[in-house]
mmCIF file of C-alpha atoms in Angstrom:
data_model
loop_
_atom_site.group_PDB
_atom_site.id
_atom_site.type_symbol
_atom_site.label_atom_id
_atom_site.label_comp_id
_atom_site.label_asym_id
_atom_site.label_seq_id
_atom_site.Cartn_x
_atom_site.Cartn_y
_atom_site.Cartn_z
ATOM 1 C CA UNK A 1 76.766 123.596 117.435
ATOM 2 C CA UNK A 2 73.736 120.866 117.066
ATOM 3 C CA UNK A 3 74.255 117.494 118.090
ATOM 4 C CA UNK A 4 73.068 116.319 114.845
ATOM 5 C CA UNK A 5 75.491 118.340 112.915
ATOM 6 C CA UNK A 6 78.120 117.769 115.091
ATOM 7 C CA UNK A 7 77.546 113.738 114.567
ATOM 8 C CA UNK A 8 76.986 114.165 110.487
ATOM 9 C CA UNK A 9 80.480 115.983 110.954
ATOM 10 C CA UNK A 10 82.165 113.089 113.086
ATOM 11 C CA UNK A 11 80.964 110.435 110.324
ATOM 12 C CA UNK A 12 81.845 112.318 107.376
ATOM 13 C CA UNK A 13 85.492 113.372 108.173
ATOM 14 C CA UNK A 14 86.466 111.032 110.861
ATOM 15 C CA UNK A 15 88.543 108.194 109.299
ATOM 16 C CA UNK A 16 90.452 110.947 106.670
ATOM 17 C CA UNK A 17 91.512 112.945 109.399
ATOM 18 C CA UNK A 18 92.498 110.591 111.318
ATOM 19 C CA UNK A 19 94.418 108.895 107.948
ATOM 20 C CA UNK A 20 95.890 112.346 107.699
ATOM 21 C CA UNK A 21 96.760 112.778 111.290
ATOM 22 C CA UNK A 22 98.384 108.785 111.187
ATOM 23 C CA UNK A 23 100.590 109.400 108.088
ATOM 24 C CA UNK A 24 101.880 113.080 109.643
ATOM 25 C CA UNK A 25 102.658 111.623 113.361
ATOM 26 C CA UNK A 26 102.907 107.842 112.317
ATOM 27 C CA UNK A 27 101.201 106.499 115.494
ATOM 28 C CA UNK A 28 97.396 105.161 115.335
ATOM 29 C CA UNK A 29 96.992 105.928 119.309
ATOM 30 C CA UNK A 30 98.222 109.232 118.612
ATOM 31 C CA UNK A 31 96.343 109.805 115.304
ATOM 32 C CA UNK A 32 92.994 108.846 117.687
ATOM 33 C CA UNK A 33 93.966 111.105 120.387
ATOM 34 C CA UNK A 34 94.141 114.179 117.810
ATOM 35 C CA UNK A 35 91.126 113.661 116.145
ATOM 36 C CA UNK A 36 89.116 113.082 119.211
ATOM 37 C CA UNK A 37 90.622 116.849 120.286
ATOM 38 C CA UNK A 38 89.766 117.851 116.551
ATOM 39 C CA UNK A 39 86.517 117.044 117.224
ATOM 40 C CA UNK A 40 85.832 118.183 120.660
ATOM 41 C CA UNK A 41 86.953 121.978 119.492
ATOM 42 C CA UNK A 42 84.839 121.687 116.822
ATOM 43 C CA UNK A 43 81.897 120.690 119.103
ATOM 44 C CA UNK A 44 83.292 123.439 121.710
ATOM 45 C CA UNK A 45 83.648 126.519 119.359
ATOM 46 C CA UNK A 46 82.314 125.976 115.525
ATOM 47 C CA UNK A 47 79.307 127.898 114.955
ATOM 48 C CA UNK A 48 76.602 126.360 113.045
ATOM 49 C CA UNK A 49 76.939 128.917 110.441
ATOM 50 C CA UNK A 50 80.241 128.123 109.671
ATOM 51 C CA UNK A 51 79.395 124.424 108.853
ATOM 52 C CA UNK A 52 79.850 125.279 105.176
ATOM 53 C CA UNK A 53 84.104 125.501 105.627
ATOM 54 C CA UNK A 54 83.593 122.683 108.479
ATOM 55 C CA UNK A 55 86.171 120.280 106.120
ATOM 56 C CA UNK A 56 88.893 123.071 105.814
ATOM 57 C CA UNK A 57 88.399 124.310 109.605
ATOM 58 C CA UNK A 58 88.865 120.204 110.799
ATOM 59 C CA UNK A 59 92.333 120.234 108.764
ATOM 60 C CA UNK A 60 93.180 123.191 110.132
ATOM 61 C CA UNK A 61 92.553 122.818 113.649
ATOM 62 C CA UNK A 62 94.059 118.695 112.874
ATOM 63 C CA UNK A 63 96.777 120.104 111.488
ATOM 64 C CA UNK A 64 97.704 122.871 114.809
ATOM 65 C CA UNK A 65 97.840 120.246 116.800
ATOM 66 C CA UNK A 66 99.548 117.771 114.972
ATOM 67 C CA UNK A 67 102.367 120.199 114.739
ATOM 68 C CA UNK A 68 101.761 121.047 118.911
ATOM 69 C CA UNK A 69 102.247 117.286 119.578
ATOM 70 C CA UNK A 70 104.910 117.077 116.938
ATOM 71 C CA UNK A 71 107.174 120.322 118.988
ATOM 72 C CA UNK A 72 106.173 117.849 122.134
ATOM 73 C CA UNK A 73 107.578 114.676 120.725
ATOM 74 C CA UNK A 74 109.718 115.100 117.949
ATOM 75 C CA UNK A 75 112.155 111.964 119.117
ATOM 76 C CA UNK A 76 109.170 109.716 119.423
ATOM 77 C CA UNK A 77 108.206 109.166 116.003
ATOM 78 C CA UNK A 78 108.277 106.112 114.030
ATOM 79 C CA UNK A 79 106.323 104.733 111.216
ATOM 80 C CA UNK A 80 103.668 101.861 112.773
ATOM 81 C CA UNK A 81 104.129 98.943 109.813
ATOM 82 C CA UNK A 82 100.863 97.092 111.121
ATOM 83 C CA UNK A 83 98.516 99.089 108.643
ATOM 84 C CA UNK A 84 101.020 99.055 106.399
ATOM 85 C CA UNK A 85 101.166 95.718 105.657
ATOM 86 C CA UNK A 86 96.944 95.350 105.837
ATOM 87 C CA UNK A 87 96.737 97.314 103.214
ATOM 88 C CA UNK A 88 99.723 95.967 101.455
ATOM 89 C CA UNK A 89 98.494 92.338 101.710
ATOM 90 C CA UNK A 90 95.080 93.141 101.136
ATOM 91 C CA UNK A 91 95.548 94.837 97.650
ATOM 92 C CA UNK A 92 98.350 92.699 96.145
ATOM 93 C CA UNK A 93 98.016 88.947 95.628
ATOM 94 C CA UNK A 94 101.462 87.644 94.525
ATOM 95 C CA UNK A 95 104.770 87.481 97.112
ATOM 96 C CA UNK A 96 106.706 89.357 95.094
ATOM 97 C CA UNK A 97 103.904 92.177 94.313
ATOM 98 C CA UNK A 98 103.615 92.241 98.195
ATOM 99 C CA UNK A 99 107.375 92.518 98.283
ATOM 100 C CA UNK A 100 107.806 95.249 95.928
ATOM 101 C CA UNK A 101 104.459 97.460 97.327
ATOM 102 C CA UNK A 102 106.336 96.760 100.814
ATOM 103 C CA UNK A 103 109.399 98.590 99.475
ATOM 104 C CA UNK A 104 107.694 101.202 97.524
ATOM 105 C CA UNK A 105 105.947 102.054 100.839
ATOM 106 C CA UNK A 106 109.008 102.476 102.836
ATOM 107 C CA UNK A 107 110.834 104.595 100.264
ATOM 108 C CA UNK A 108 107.903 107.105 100.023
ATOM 109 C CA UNK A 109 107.733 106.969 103.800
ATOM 110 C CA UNK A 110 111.146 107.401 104.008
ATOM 111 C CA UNK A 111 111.284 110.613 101.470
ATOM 112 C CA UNK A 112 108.124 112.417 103.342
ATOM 113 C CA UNK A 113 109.937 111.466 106.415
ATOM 114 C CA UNK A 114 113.096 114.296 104.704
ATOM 115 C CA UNK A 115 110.136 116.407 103.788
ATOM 116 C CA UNK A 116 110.048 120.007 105.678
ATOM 117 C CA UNK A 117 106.763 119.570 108.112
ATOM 118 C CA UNK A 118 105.026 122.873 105.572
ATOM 119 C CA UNK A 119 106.227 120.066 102.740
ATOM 120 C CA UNK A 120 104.740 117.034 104.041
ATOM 121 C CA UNK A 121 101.535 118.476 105.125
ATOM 122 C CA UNK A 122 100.421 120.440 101.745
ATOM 123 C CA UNK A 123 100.943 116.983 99.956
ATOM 124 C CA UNK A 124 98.762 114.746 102.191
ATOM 125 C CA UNK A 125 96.395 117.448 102.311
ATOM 126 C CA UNK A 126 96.181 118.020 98.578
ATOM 127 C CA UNK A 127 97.331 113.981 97.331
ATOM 128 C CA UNK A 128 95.632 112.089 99.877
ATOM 129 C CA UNK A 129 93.062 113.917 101.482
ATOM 130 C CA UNK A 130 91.989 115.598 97.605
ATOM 131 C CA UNK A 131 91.057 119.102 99.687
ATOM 132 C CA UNK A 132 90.863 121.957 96.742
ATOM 133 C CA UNK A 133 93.078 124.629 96.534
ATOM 134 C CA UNK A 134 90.642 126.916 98.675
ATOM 135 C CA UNK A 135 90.625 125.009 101.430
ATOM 136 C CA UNK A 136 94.572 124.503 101.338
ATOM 137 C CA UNK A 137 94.320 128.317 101.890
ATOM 138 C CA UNK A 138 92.263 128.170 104.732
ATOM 139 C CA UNK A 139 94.172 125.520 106.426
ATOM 140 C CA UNK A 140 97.607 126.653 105.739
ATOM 141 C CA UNK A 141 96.481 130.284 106.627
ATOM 142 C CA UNK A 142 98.491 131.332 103.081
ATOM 143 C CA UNK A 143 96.708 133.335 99.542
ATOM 144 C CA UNK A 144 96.283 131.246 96.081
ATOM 145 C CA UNK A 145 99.613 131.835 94.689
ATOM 146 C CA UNK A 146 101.787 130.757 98.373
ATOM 147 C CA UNK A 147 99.423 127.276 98.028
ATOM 148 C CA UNK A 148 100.522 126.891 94.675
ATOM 149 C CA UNK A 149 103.695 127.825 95.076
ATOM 150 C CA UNK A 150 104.139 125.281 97.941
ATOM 151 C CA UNK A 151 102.319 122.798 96.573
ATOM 152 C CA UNK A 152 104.849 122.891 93.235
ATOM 153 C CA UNK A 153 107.984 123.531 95.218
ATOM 154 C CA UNK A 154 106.855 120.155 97.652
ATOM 155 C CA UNK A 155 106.432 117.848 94.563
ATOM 156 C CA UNK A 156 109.228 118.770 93.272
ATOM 157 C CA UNK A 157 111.229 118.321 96.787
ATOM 158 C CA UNK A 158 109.628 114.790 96.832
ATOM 159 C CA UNK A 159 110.789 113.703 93.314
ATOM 160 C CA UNK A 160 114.198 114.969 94.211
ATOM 161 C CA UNK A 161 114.413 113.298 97.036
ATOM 162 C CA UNK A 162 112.833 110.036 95.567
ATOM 163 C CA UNK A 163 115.541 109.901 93.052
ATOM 164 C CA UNK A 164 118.282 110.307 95.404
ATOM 165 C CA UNK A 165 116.942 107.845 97.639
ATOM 166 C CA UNK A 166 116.559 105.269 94.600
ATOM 167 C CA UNK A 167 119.997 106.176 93.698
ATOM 168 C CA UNK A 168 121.261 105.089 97.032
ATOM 169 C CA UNK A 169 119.034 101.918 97.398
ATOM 170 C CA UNK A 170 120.293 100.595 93.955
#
């Protein structure tokens, strides 16, 4: 693959992966680590040719080894609150808008935390990350109707579980 692709590929995608990797594993040093191994198989074994899908491919490959790491260290992960409350603080002016984002925050953390890993992933991917349905099927390896189909049955999962978890907070 060209150097000058290679870099236009690096700048492009970087920080979203690595906000996608960070909210799957929870762990900036982590996240880093797992984009810089995105990013040297790309480099390694992309084809020039195939720089067209190059946003889909990233997740995909991002997304295999989040899910090595996560088979690796599944009782080391917590939720980092440092970039948390950057963002928190530096969107909301009031105390007690900071207070409630704060909360808000956890509970959706703590809901995609319940979330099966198939769950959590098609919702960043899709919410966060705004990839289109055709690249959800080339990073989850699954046809139209299974994205869809996931996609539907992980909203509603989240909602459920948002409502319970409101329910028990109140």
């Amino acid at each position: 693959m060209r150097s000058d692709l290679y870099a236009e590929l690096f700048k492009q995608y970087q920080s979203s992966l690595h906000l996608y990797l960070y909210r799957m594993c929870g762990s900036q040093e982590t996240a880093e680590e797992l984009v810089q191994e995105t990013f040297y198989r790309a480099m390694v074994s992309m084809k020039t040719e195939h720089a067209d899908y190059a946003r889909a491919w990233l997740y995909k490959v991002a997304r295999h080894l989040f899910i090595d790491w996560y088979r690796k260290n599944r009782g080391e992960m917590e939720m980092s609150r440092e970039l948390e409350k950057q963002s928190v603080e530096n969107t909301y002016r009031t105390p007690e808008e900071v207070l409630a984002a704060r909360e808000r925050i956890k509970l959706i953390q703590q809901v995609m935390k319940k979330l099966p890993e198939q769950y959590r992933t098609v919702l960043l991917l899709r919410e966060m990350n705004e990839l289109s349905y055709k690249e959800l099927c080339e990073v989850l390896d699954m046809n139209m109707s299974q994205v869809k189909v996931t996609l539907f049955r992980a909203r509603a999962r989240f909602k459920e579980e948002m409502l319970q978890m409101k329910g028990e907070n109140e």
